DNA sequence: TTCGGTGATGCAACCGATCTCAGCAATCGA
DNA sequence: TCGATTGCTGAGATCGGTTGCATCACCGAA
């Protein structure tokens, strides 16, 4: 309670401020015995270094912005959770910044946090964020991008979209599906595009028609795709749908339900993300899982590497398959 | 880019530091013309006050911790989003703190942020957080609690549980249901208890049996409740279930689906929260909506009032009904 | 005994603001 | 005309640390 400062500790320990400071931040520069004594006194007084004062002098704080378009989406929720843990492990404090998908917001957050001497930032870009523009912002050069294709100028960590889609297509193909459609995504449109490309490639390869139920974005993708599907003739109608991400899959299944189409009895649906919530959907969602927890720690690692060596790494993670109940053998 | 400080502005404007400072933080204390000039110079130099330095000197920052047990839960997601917006409106910067439901974490966050001179904190308590214990923490006395029953010592904002449950029961009763069960909640156990009490009261009043399918917590509530339900005989089985919150409702419907029980054909299910995601569930969830957006701004208001007048307000909001497709007339 | 080197500590400036107090000019009342 | 009041502004201490530099004791070598 009684705000104890570095001078209190110094006085009580009979040394100078600077020695106390060094005892904490540059241990090798102070005599072992002195250090031990100082630390004990500090402990007994309940002293903790003031992060603001420290940041001001050092021009480097422990505040790290995590910039996401929409925290309501559990994907970003899970990302935020693991990232917060990873950050805490390294002494950082995550500052959540929700942009609503607006570039201006992203930039505003970035400059605002750079004023607080944030050492770097983590950005999970939305559809509308132009990554090149990030470079113009103060903190722009010290940013790690999550969930985005390899990009030259800043470090990135992503999941291999092609491999993920392959996993999904193979799974469905193995169940006998030959008419597999695709719906693109509410958010993360960059990866959504990758996934779409992967889907089209595989469709060609397997000699299946490429059916894009909806290529748009926004909260109504599921509705539109469902509407489109129910208006197809029996022959042209797909027997399975791959959604660009779990949220789209949920919306699609819901919209199909409203229209009396049952999943997986009439049509199989797969997601992409592997959200924990998928296990509580109705039906439980079969999906391609991204190692979100890994992405969190890797992003922080990349950031620290960037600061230390100026090295901009690009990590591509492998997804895996989570088979639950939203897919079934093709109905005949 | 070129970090411009208050002295740069002062020099360029031909006045002293202190005048520049006053021009920003105490406009009435400086000559209008001088002020205008200073502000123009500042503008042209791209000067912005350094929040860290300001906070250090003033012993009051703009950082506000929002402490939630689980950001993966869209309820807290929506809360975080609206709260962040409300905070930004007033110049605050929300710092997201995810506790995983652990008291120690909550306290750690609170003290850590009080070291950063956070003016106050917002806590959405989890099951295990003992509110009285909050008082012992540094920031403890300057905390607003969200989603928690009226409590004497700190300001709170909640939704009227009794009214919400009444809304739900009335809705179901109106559909002809006479055997209405209840399942308690994954999170927010405080309110969950209130809601349970309200349910029991109403059941008695309407002369219906009170059936608690599961009164526990944790991620498996839905599973357990579903398991219990399917093992009931036709006569004792409820025709409708009220879940303590939306997430439980989702889990329950999913678990029922796995066991071949269809909602709402065989049993109606209602949630409590009004999550946007409910509109994309299968079936779309009928639920009691909490005005989450209002809760966000009100919480900030209460906090500011607490700081200014030392007044600890308690706001109870009215919920409303969101009728969608998870409830239907009682099957006969 | 003297001197260079080394390790540990103290001194004081500094980070970028705020704020109390003093000084100064203009204005006011008598 | 003169002291008191009022309105602005400058000086400088301060918030709580960090860090380059000076100091000093102590060491072994010459």
XYZ file of C-alpha atoms (C1' of nucleotides) in Angstrom:
724
model
C 0.000 0.000 0.000
C 2.638 2.432 1.123
C 4.168 2.966 -2.288
C 7.782 2.064 -1.650
C 10.264 3.559 -4.078
C 13.828 2.781 -4.957
C 15.090 5.424 -2.559
C 13.339 3.774 0.356
C 15.117 0.550 -0.408
C 18.414 2.336 -0.879
C 18.118 4.109 2.434
C 17.098 0.988 4.296
C 19.893 -1.037 2.721
C 22.475 1.655 3.247
C 23.437 1.919 -0.394
C 22.830 4.344 -3.223
C 19.818 4.302 -5.550
C 21.972 3.258 -8.429
C 23.156 0.174 -6.624
C 19.611 -0.912 -5.973
C 18.774 -0.304 -9.589
C 21.734 -2.381 -10.716
C 20.894 -5.136 -8.272
C 17.714 -5.597 -10.239
C 18.582 -4.840 -13.805
C 22.276 -5.578 -14.091
C 23.073 -8.268 -11.512
C 26.580 -8.963 -12.788
C 27.593 -5.383 -12.140
C 27.127 -5.568 -8.424
C 28.848 -7.506 -5.681
C 27.059 -10.751 -4.911
C 26.797 -10.087 -1.200
C 25.563 -6.536 -1.678
C 23.061 -7.729 -4.198
C 21.708 -10.378 -1.888
C 21.317 -7.859 0.875
C 19.583 -5.335 -1.350
C 17.231 -7.940 -2.695
C 16.336 -9.054 0.801
C 15.642 -5.546 1.946
C 13.573 -4.920 -1.172
C 11.644 -8.080 -0.535
C 10.971 -7.187 3.072
C 9.771 -3.750 2.059
C 7.609 -5.176 -0.688
C 9.404 -3.132 -3.269
C 8.679 -3.590 -6.956
C 10.195 -1.502 -9.684
C 7.814 0.995 -11.150
C 7.206 -0.111 -14.730
C 6.286 3.369 -15.878
C 9.397 5.050 -14.573
C 11.495 2.249 -15.943
C 9.880 2.437 -19.341
C 10.234 6.189 -19.467
C 13.938 6.099 -18.806
C 14.692 3.038 -20.889
C 12.392 4.053 -23.666
C 11.062 0.524 -23.689
C 8.038 -0.806 -21.866
C 6.579 -4.243 -21.407
C 3.275 -3.369 -23.012
C 2.550 -5.325 -26.158
C -0.460 -4.534 -28.326
C -2.395 -7.412 -29.784
C -4.459 -6.046 -32.596
C -7.449 -8.068 -33.719
C -10.424 -7.126 -35.837
C -13.050 -8.769 -33.652
C -12.613 -10.257 -30.209
C -16.122 -11.646 -30.361
C -14.860 -14.245 -32.771
C -13.561 -17.126 -30.668
C -10.656 -17.567 -33.042
C -9.240 -14.270 -31.900
C -10.349 -15.091 -28.406
C -8.269 -18.224 -28.336
C -5.417 -16.355 -29.940
C -5.629 -13.634 -27.331
C -5.679 -16.145 -24.532
C -2.611 -18.084 -25.600
C -0.819 -14.933 -26.585
C -1.491 -13.349 -23.215
C -0.035 -16.393 -21.514
C 3.012 -16.484 -23.767
C 3.554 -12.777 -23.261
C 3.208 -13.029 -19.496
C 5.833 -15.759 -19.471
C 8.303 -13.302 -20.877
C 7.262 -10.444 -18.663
C 5.113 -8.668 -21.184
C 1.640 -7.364 -20.601
C -0.735 -7.767 -23.510
C -2.904 -4.823 -24.453
C -5.939 -5.862 -26.405
C -6.857 -3.636 -29.296
C -10.070 -4.297 -31.177
C -10.209 -2.538 -34.500
C -13.527 -3.612 -35.926
C -11.586 -4.193 -39.116
C -10.690 -0.569 -39.659
C -7.247 0.366 -40.837
C -7.360 3.738 -39.158
C -7.993 2.029 -35.845
C -5.077 -0.279 -36.347
C -2.748 2.600 -37.038
C -4.127 4.618 -34.166
C -3.504 1.772 -31.758
C -0.039 1.212 -33.088
C 1.032 4.811 -32.700
C -0.669 5.143 -29.356
C 1.192 2.160 -28.038
C 4.438 3.180 -29.494
C 4.092 6.327 -27.434
C 4.031 3.999 -24.494
C 7.291 2.568 -25.753
C 5.831 -0.780 -26.684
C 8.743 -2.907 -27.830
C 6.726 -4.440 -30.656
C 3.201 -5.312 -31.700
C 1.253 -8.332 -32.831
C -1.263 -7.845 -35.590
C -3.915 -10.277 -36.704
C -4.984 -8.381 -39.785
C -8.527 -8.151 -40.984
C -9.697 -8.091 -44.527
C -9.304 -4.416 -44.975
C -5.915 -3.879 -43.416
C -3.300 -3.087 -45.942
C -0.128 -4.526 -44.593
C 2.132 -2.284 -46.593
C 0.505 0.650 -44.946
C 1.575 -0.681 -41.596
C 5.114 0.220 -42.528
C 4.262 3.874 -42.407
C 3.152 3.759 -38.841
C 5.542 4.390 -36.016
C 5.626 0.883 -34.670
C 5.147 -0.464 -38.167
C 8.563 -1.908 -38.545
C 8.401 -3.816 -35.306
C 5.309 -5.852 -35.901
C 4.632 -9.537 -36.154
C 1.716 -10.632 -38.249
C -0.347 -13.629 -37.329
C -2.588 -15.634 -39.590
C -1.375 -14.159 -42.802
C 0.537 -15.505 -45.767
C 4.247 -15.157 -45.941
C 5.104 -11.558 -46.503
C 8.528 -10.158 -47.091
C 8.926 -7.219 -44.777
C 7.676 -8.260 -41.361
C 7.822 -11.581 -39.531
C 4.774 -13.779 -39.915
C 3.319 -16.946 -38.509
C 0.659 -18.817 -40.403
C -0.807 -22.199 -40.919
C -0.283 -23.945 -44.196
C -3.549 -23.290 -45.996
C -2.849 -25.647 -48.857
C -2.102 -28.506 -46.509
C -5.189 -27.767 -44.448
C -7.458 -27.723 -47.435
C -5.835 -30.904 -48.680
C -6.614 -32.532 -45.355
C -10.232 -31.472 -45.673
C -10.630 -32.489 -49.285
C -8.976 -35.850 -48.686
C -11.226 -36.518 -45.729
C -14.342 -35.755 -47.735
C -13.081 -37.548 -50.806
C -12.420 -40.583 -48.669
C -16.022 -40.490 -47.524
C -17.076 -40.710 -51.144
C -17.843 -37.086 -51.799
C -17.225 -35.954 -55.361
C -19.154 -32.712 -55.391
C -17.415 -30.548 -52.795
C -18.185 -26.841 -52.618
C -16.378 -23.992 -50.909
C -17.538 -20.925 -48.993
C -15.139 -18.161 -48.195
C -14.683 -16.285 -45.028
C -16.050 -13.709 -42.676
C -12.644 -12.749 -41.454
C -9.024 -13.428 -42.158
C -9.628 -12.852 -45.804
C -5.984 -13.173 -46.665
C -5.792 -16.749 -45.575
C -9.267 -17.199 -46.951
C -7.890 -16.412 -50.384
C -5.085 -18.895 -49.954
C -7.500 -21.527 -48.911
C -9.690 -20.809 -51.874
C -6.749 -21.158 -54.248
C -5.785 -24.428 -52.618
C -9.327 -25.678 -52.981
C -9.487 -24.819 -56.651
C -6.167 -26.491 -57.288
C -7.198 -29.678 -55.580
C -10.572 -29.778 -57.258
C -8.859 -29.664 -60.636
C -6.371 -32.276 -59.561
C -9.046 -34.661 -58.390
C -11.138 -33.902 -61.418
C -13.999 -32.459 -59.406
C -15.989 -29.344 -60.256
C -14.968 -26.254 -58.296
C -18.070 -24.753 -56.746
C -17.773 -21.459 -54.925
C -21.029 -21.088 -53.036
C -20.134 -17.608 -51.911
C -16.958 -15.659 -52.228
C -17.954 -12.618 -50.281
C -17.411 -11.542 -46.712
C -19.490 -10.188 -43.879
C -21.783 -11.798 -41.369
C -24.201 -13.075 -43.984
C -21.959 -15.387 -45.928
C -23.593 -18.393 -44.345
C -27.080 -17.209 -45.207
C -26.224 -16.493 -48.808
C -24.433 -19.775 -49.307
C -27.316 -21.728 -47.815
C -29.811 -19.880 -49.945
C -27.789 -20.650 -53.019
C -27.444 -24.295 -52.095
C -31.114 -24.995 -51.535
C -31.955 -23.502 -54.897
C -29.720 -25.920 -56.747
C -31.049 -28.963 -58.481
C -30.391 -32.348 -57.011
C -27.672 -33.019 -59.590
C -25.727 -29.836 -59.244
C -26.041 -29.610 -55.490
C -22.816 -30.360 -53.604
C -22.775 -33.226 -51.131
C -20.206 -31.506 -48.990
C -19.054 -27.978 -48.246
C -15.745 -26.716 -46.972
C -15.976 -23.416 -45.153
C -13.062 -21.024 -45.046
C -13.271 -20.998 -41.289
C -15.256 -22.387 -38.387
C -17.451 -19.356 -37.910
C -18.604 -19.562 -41.506
C -19.238 -23.263 -41.075
C -21.380 -22.553 -38.019
C -23.345 -19.889 -39.826
C -23.809 -22.111 -42.840
C -25.050 -25.068 -40.822
C -27.420 -22.795 -38.950
C -28.739 -21.273 -42.169
C -29.145 -24.701 -43.688
C -31.020 -25.813 -40.588
C -33.441 -22.927 -40.947
C -34.072 -24.138 -44.500
C -34.662 -27.689 -43.383
C -31.384 -29.080 -44.676
C -29.774 -31.427 -42.188
C -26.037 -31.713 -41.568
C -24.469 -34.207 -42.074
C -27.403 -36.301 -43.298
C -28.034 -34.323 -46.442
C -24.810 -32.430 -46.770
C -21.484 -32.623 -44.980
C -19.844 -29.426 -43.739
C -16.274 -28.868 -42.700
C -14.742 -25.910 -40.966
C -11.234 -24.545 -40.706
C -9.701 -23.296 -37.427
C -10.376 -25.996 -34.885
C -12.108 -23.767 -32.367
C -12.839 -25.437 -29.078
C -16.372 -24.335 -29.480
C -16.735 -26.643 -32.469
C -17.028 -29.481 -29.969
C -20.195 -27.864 -28.635
C -21.855 -27.066 -31.880
C -24.786 -29.034 -33.205
C -23.629 -31.208 -34.830
C -20.099 -31.218 -33.423
C -17.975 -29.744 -36.161
C -15.442 -31.638 -38.218
C -12.663 -29.206 -38.982
C -9.046 -28.499 -39.801
C -7.292 -27.448 -36.659
C -4.787 -24.658 -36.517
C -2.308 -24.882 -33.649
C -3.422 -21.582 -32.205
C -1.521 -22.006 -28.969
C 1.703 -22.521 -30.873
C 1.017 -19.483 -32.975
C 0.907 -17.385 -29.840
C 4.283 -18.334 -28.479
C 5.895 -18.364 -31.892
C 4.681 -14.862 -32.606
C 6.330 -13.611 -29.431
C 9.491 -15.508 -30.258
C 9.624 -13.980 -33.700
C 9.152 -10.546 -32.242
C 12.014 -10.975 -29.828
C 14.216 -12.345 -32.559
C 13.332 -9.368 -34.693
C 14.392 -7.005 -31.939
C 17.607 -8.800 -31.186
C 18.910 -9.804 -34.569
C 16.762 -7.775 -36.898
C 15.807 -11.043 -38.453
C 12.319 -11.361 -39.955
C 11.356 -14.990 -39.738
C 8.431 -16.640 -41.414
C 6.955 -19.660 -39.720
C 4.431 -21.895 -41.392
C 2.692 -24.374 -39.145
C 1.076 -27.642 -40.073
C -2.637 -28.063 -39.411
C -4.297 -31.334 -38.519
C -7.688 -32.896 -38.869
C -10.359 -32.912 -36.198
C -12.983 -35.403 -37.216
C -16.284 -34.976 -35.453
C -19.892 -35.287 -36.581
C -20.588 -32.694 -39.243
C -19.274 -34.931 -41.996
C -20.542 -38.332 -43.083
C -20.407 -40.685 -46.008
C -22.020 -39.336 -49.089
C -25.762 -40.075 -49.036
C -26.923 -42.241 -51.935
C 9.123 9.497 -36.104
C 11.394 12.111 -34.631
C 10.139 11.856 -31.064
C 9.176 15.432 -30.301
C 9.037 16.322 -26.648
C 7.482 19.149 -24.711
C 10.747 21.067 -24.714
C 10.889 21.048 -28.493
C 7.467 22.614 -28.626
C 8.395 25.104 -25.934
C 11.527 26.182 -27.744
C 9.793 26.469 -31.079
C 6.919 28.446 -29.588
C 9.190 30.656 -27.546
C 7.619 29.822 -24.216
C 8.511 27.722 -21.240
C 7.792 24.019 -20.857
C 5.286 24.689 -18.174
C 3.246 26.904 -20.439
C 3.060 24.192 -23.055
C 2.027 21.726 -20.394
C -0.689 24.051 -19.206
C -1.877 24.717 -22.718
C -2.778 21.069 -22.867
C -3.854 20.088 -19.409
C -5.162 23.297 -17.877
C -6.415 25.490 -20.726
C -8.082 28.039 -18.488
C -4.782 28.841 -16.823
C -3.144 30.173 -19.935
C -3.797 33.181 -22.128
C -6.050 32.324 -25.051
C -3.714 33.719 -27.667
C -0.672 32.017 -26.187
C -2.560 28.802 -25.978
C -3.649 28.951 -29.592
C -0.110 29.610 -30.701
C 1.308 26.788 -28.621
C -1.299 24.377 -29.889
C -0.554 25.322 -33.476
C 3.153 24.850 -33.023
C 2.528 21.526 -31.308
C 0.286 20.478 -34.135
C 2.816 21.425 -36.767
C 5.526 19.530 -34.953
C 3.286 16.518 -34.528
C 3.648 16.686 -30.783
C 1.671 14.395 -28.547
C 2.061 14.225 -24.807
C 3.935 11.205 -23.627
C 1.427 9.131 -21.680
C 4.097 7.423 -19.621
C 5.748 10.589 -18.430
C 2.374 12.095 -17.740
C 1.227 9.078 -15.788
C 4.434 8.969 -13.783
C 4.149 12.542 -12.699
C 0.418 12.576 -12.186
C 0.372 9.193 -10.582
C -2.584 8.362 -12.791
C -2.536 6.675 -16.161
C -5.178 5.960 -18.755
C -4.687 2.217 -18.593
C -7.748 0.341 -17.397
C -7.624 -3.378 -16.720
C -10.574 -5.453 -17.787
C -10.362 -8.699 -15.916
C -12.273 -11.638 -17.315
C -12.005 -15.337 -16.590
C -12.132 -16.501 -20.196
C -11.959 -14.396 -23.312
C -12.796 -17.429 -25.420
C -16.344 -17.138 -24.187
C -18.127 -14.732 -26.529
C -19.953 -13.196 -23.605
C -16.705 -11.770 -22.341
C -15.723 -11.091 -25.909
C -18.719 -8.889 -26.443
C -18.161 -7.289 -23.079
C -14.549 -6.565 -23.954
C -15.505 -5.074 -27.272
C -18.094 -2.666 -25.956
C -15.978 -1.842 -22.969
C -12.988 -1.059 -25.130
C -15.094 1.314 -27.188
C -16.583 3.000 -24.130
C -13.146 3.328 -22.589
C -11.642 4.757 -25.753
C -14.382 7.367 -25.845
C -13.153 8.657 -22.526
C -9.498 8.456 -23.383
C -8.792 5.227 -21.595
C -6.919 2.278 -22.999
C -8.279 -1.106 -22.027
C -5.822 -3.744 -20.931
C -7.216 -7.213 -21.253
C -6.440 -9.569 -18.428
C -7.443 -13.198 -18.723
C -7.384 -15.027 -15.430
C -8.546 -18.490 -16.311
C -10.741 -18.145 -13.261
C -7.896 -17.995 -10.783
C -8.055 -15.567 -7.902
C -4.302 -15.257 -7.720
C -4.236 -14.119 -11.307
C -6.891 -11.536 -10.674
C -4.961 -10.088 -7.787
C -1.704 -10.205 -9.687
C -3.218 -8.277 -12.555
C -4.759 -5.755 -10.239
C -1.528 -5.014 -8.417
C 0.480 -5.034 -11.591
C -1.800 -2.472 -13.136
C -1.972 -0.380 -10.088
C 1.783 -0.070 -10.396
C 1.046 1.455 -13.743
C -1.213 3.900 -11.962
C -4.399 2.536 -13.453
C -7.175 4.816 -12.249
C -9.531 1.910 -11.684
C -10.311 -1.589 -12.847
C -13.229 -3.516 -14.231
C -13.722 -7.047 -13.005
C -16.020 -9.655 -14.450
C -15.599 -12.183 -11.682
C -15.452 -15.894 -12.231
C -16.845 -18.555 -9.999
C -13.847 -18.766 -7.780
C -13.133 -15.105 -7.238
C -13.919 -14.018 -3.762
C -15.008 -10.450 -4.026
C -14.215 -9.598 -0.484
C -10.680 -10.570 -1.131
C -10.488 -7.972 -3.843
C -10.576 -5.365 -1.135
C -7.183 -6.430 0.077
C -5.534 -5.790 -3.227
C -3.984 -2.479 -4.040
C -6.501 -1.440 -6.643
C -9.194 -3.302 -4.786
C -11.075 -0.299 -3.628
C -11.281 1.217 -7.055
C -12.953 -1.578 -8.923
C -16.233 -1.918 -10.710
C -17.759 -5.338 -10.888
C -19.730 -6.444 -13.897
C -22.224 -9.258 -14.035
C -22.526 -9.760 -10.348
C -25.287 -9.301 -7.842
C -25.552 -6.140 -5.887
C -22.746 -5.966 -3.435
C -22.176 -3.356 -0.836
C -18.585 -2.239 -1.105
C -17.838 -1.703 -4.769
C -19.969 -0.415 -7.612
C -21.680 -3.070 -9.676
C -23.667 -3.412 -12.863
C -25.820 -6.433 -13.447
C -28.844 -7.631 -15.244
C -31.932 -8.478 -13.278
C -31.718 -12.251 -13.057
C -35.169 -12.711 -11.616
C -36.743 -10.700 -14.384
C -34.774 -12.566 -17.022
C -35.767 -15.930 -15.706
C -39.357 -14.755 -15.474
C -39.219 -13.766 -19.120
C -37.942 -17.206 -20.020
C -40.400 -19.112 -17.890
C -43.328 -17.040 -19.134
C -42.303 -17.615 -22.710
C -42.108 -21.357 -22.221
C -45.223 -21.468 -20.096
C -47.049 -19.625 -22.829
C -45.979 -22.300 -25.286
C -47.650 -24.835 -23.091
C -44.624 -26.181 -21.260
C -45.288 -27.388 -17.737
C -42.184 -29.404 -17.099
C -39.359 -26.904 -17.336
C -35.897 -27.878 -16.136
C -32.857 -25.780 -15.340
C -29.131 -26.228 -15.944
C -26.634 -24.015 -14.228
C -23.639 -22.376 -15.627
C -20.149 -22.778 -16.879
C -19.163 -19.327 -15.796
C -20.522 -16.356 -13.947
C -21.598 -18.571 -11.127
C -22.747 -15.685 -9.011
C -25.448 -14.698 -11.399
C -26.019 -18.347 -12.093
C -27.030 -18.779 -8.487
C -29.401 -15.859 -8.686
C -30.950 -17.258 -11.773
C -31.356 -20.622 -10.138
C -33.102 -19.085 -7.165
C -35.397 -17.153 -9.469
C -36.189 -20.332 -11.348
C -37.044 -22.213 -8.215
C -39.240 -19.417 -6.994
C -41.171 -19.238 -10.218
C -41.566 -22.981 -10.482
C -43.192 -23.027 -7.076
C -45.361 -20.064 -7.953
C -46.591 -21.664 -11.158
C -46.994 -24.973 -9.412
C -44.446 -26.727 -11.594
C -41.808 -29.179 -10.415
C -38.325 -27.687 -10.062
C -35.897 -29.877 -11.954
C -32.201 -29.092 -11.739
C -30.607 -31.151 -14.476
C -27.153 -30.184 -13.354
C -26.004 -27.716 -10.795
C -22.283 -28.018 -11.355
C -19.818 -26.007 -13.367
C -17.089 -26.665 -15.855
C -17.081 -27.428 -19.554
C -19.058 -30.632 -19.190
C -22.276 -29.300 -17.747
C -24.013 -29.731 -21.071
C -22.896 -33.306 -21.431
C -23.973 -34.273 -17.954
C -27.334 -32.583 -18.263
C -28.032 -34.266 -21.590
C -27.015 -37.625 -20.232
C -29.328 -37.164 -17.304
C -32.191 -36.091 -19.513
C -32.085 -39.011 -21.908
C -32.145 -41.425 -19.018
C -35.394 -40.057 -17.715
C -38.673 -41.735 -18.356
C -41.117 -40.160 -20.725
C -43.224 -38.864 -17.826
C -40.480 -37.280 -15.780
C -38.571 -35.865 -18.722
C -38.843 -32.076 -19.034
C -40.281 -30.637 -22.241
C -38.145 -27.534 -21.946
C -34.848 -26.544 -20.398
C -33.582 -23.147 -19.325
C -29.820 -22.851 -19.333
C -28.040 -20.463 -17.011
C -26.319 -18.932 -19.991
C -25.992 -19.237 -23.729
C -22.808 -21.257 -23.702
C -24.441 -23.898 -21.558
C -27.441 -23.887 -23.861
C -25.175 -24.469 -26.840
C -23.361 -27.289 -25.122
C -26.614 -28.846 -24.030
C -28.170 -28.740 -27.470
C -25.002 -30.202 -28.938
C -24.920 -32.971 -26.367
C -28.593 -33.697 -26.921
C -27.942 -33.841 -30.650
C -25.239 -36.427 -30.152
C -27.801 -38.497 -28.253
C -30.369 -38.140 -30.972
C -32.616 -35.717 -29.156
C -33.797 -32.924 -31.409
C -34.264 -29.303 -30.360
C -36.898 -27.895 -30.385
C -38.925 -30.837 -31.713
C -38.478 -33.032 -28.671
C -37.358 -30.521 -26.132
C -37.176 -26.727 -26.104
C -34.018 -25.041 -24.882
C -33.517 -21.447 -23.833
C -30.311 -19.603 -23.140
C -29.453 -16.512 -21.133
C -27.092 -13.812 -22.408
C -28.258 -12.963 -25.887
C -24.935 -13.582 -27.597
C -24.839 -12.545 -31.217
C -23.572 -15.961 -31.983
C -26.903 -17.409 -30.909
C -28.273 -16.265 -34.252
C -25.828 -18.611 -35.950
C -26.374 -21.644 -33.848
C -28.334 -24.635 -35.008
C -31.123 -24.147 -34.249
C -30.960 -20.384 -33.756
C -31.147 -19.883 -30.022
C -34.084 -18.396 -28.164
C -32.625 -16.536 -25.242
C -32.844 -13.769 -22.668
C -30.722 -10.889 -23.818
C -28.532 -8.881 -21.530
C -27.767 -5.375 -22.741
C -24.053 -6.031 -22.838
C -23.230 -2.826 -24.668
C -24.957 -0.796 -21.989
C -23.133 -2.669 -19.307
C -19.847 -1.558 -20.812
C -20.507 2.150 -20.781
C -22.276 2.033 -17.455
C -19.343 0.277 -15.853
C -17.028 3.048 -16.994
C -19.487 5.668 -15.804
C -19.705 4.057 -12.399
C -15.949 3.964 -12.163
C -15.619 7.644 -12.940
C -18.349 8.478 -10.487
C -16.559 6.431 -7.858
C -13.373 8.384 -8.433
C -15.020 11.740 -8.405
C -17.609 11.474 -5.671
C -16.580 8.312 -3.933
C -20.046 7.082 -4.626
C -20.535 3.362 -5.187
C -23.531 2.961 -7.442
C -25.366 -0.223 -8.204
C -27.072 -0.465 -11.549
C -29.467 -3.232 -12.396
C -30.428 -3.504 -16.034
C -33.531 -5.031 -17.541
C -33.129 -7.976 -19.882
C -35.393 -8.703 -22.824
C -36.497 -11.711 -24.767
C -34.966 -12.849 -28.037
C -37.278 -15.399 -29.554
C -35.688 -17.548 -32.199
C -35.980 -21.224 -33.082
C -34.790 -23.323 -30.171
C -38.164 -23.175 -28.464
C -41.484 -24.475 -29.733
C -44.894 -25.451 -28.471
C -44.866 -28.432 -26.224
C -45.007 -31.661 -28.270
C -48.077 -33.765 -27.540
C 57.123 2.064 -2.600
C 54.862 3.255 -6.690
C 51.803 2.391 -10.445
C 48.413 0.394 -13.631
C 44.438 -2.365 -13.579
C 40.106 -4.145 -11.824
C 35.753 -4.422 -9.395
C 32.315 -2.090 -6.802
C 29.941 1.894 -5.628
C 28.488 6.782 -5.545
C 27.275 11.018 -8.061
C 24.404 13.454 -10.882
C 22.276 14.100 -15.293
C 18.426 12.450 -17.708
C 13.723 10.417 -19.536
C 9.170 13.771 -20.466
C 6.045 15.450 -18.328
C 3.355 18.261 -13.963
C 2.809 21.653 -10.490
C 3.900 24.831 -6.695
C 5.696 29.044 -6.022
C 7.560 33.371 -7.124
C 7.814 37.346 -10.186
C 5.960 40.655 -13.091
C 2.789 43.656 -15.502
C -1.701 45.409 -15.863
C -5.788 46.687 -13.553
C -8.572 48.267 -9.737
C -10.299 50.781 -5.731
C -9.750 54.619 -2.744
C -1.003 58.252 -6.731
C -0.200 54.016 -4.373
C -0.916 49.506 -2.489
C -3.614 45.386 -3.409
C -5.459 42.229 -6.513
C -5.584 39.573 -10.660
C -3.795 37.093 -14.701
C 0.113 34.941 -16.932
C 4.367 33.047 -17.304
C 8.963 31.197 -15.873
C 11.966 28.646 -12.664
C 12.891 24.588 -10.705
C 11.730 20.577 -7.887
C 9.640 16.273 -8.576
C 7.697 11.532 -10.152
C 10.848 6.739 -9.911
C 13.852 4.905 -12.081
C 18.686 4.210 -15.392
C 23.341 4.944 -16.722
C 27.889 7.211 -18.063
C 31.469 8.719 -15.495
C 34.269 9.619 -11.415
C 36.017 7.716 -7.324
C 38.136 4.576 -4.416
C 39.968 0.459 -2.313
C 42.619 -3.317 -3.313
C 45.403 -6.311 -6.111
C 49.831 -7.848 -8.129
C 53.880 -6.409 -10.676
C 57.959 -3.692 -11.235
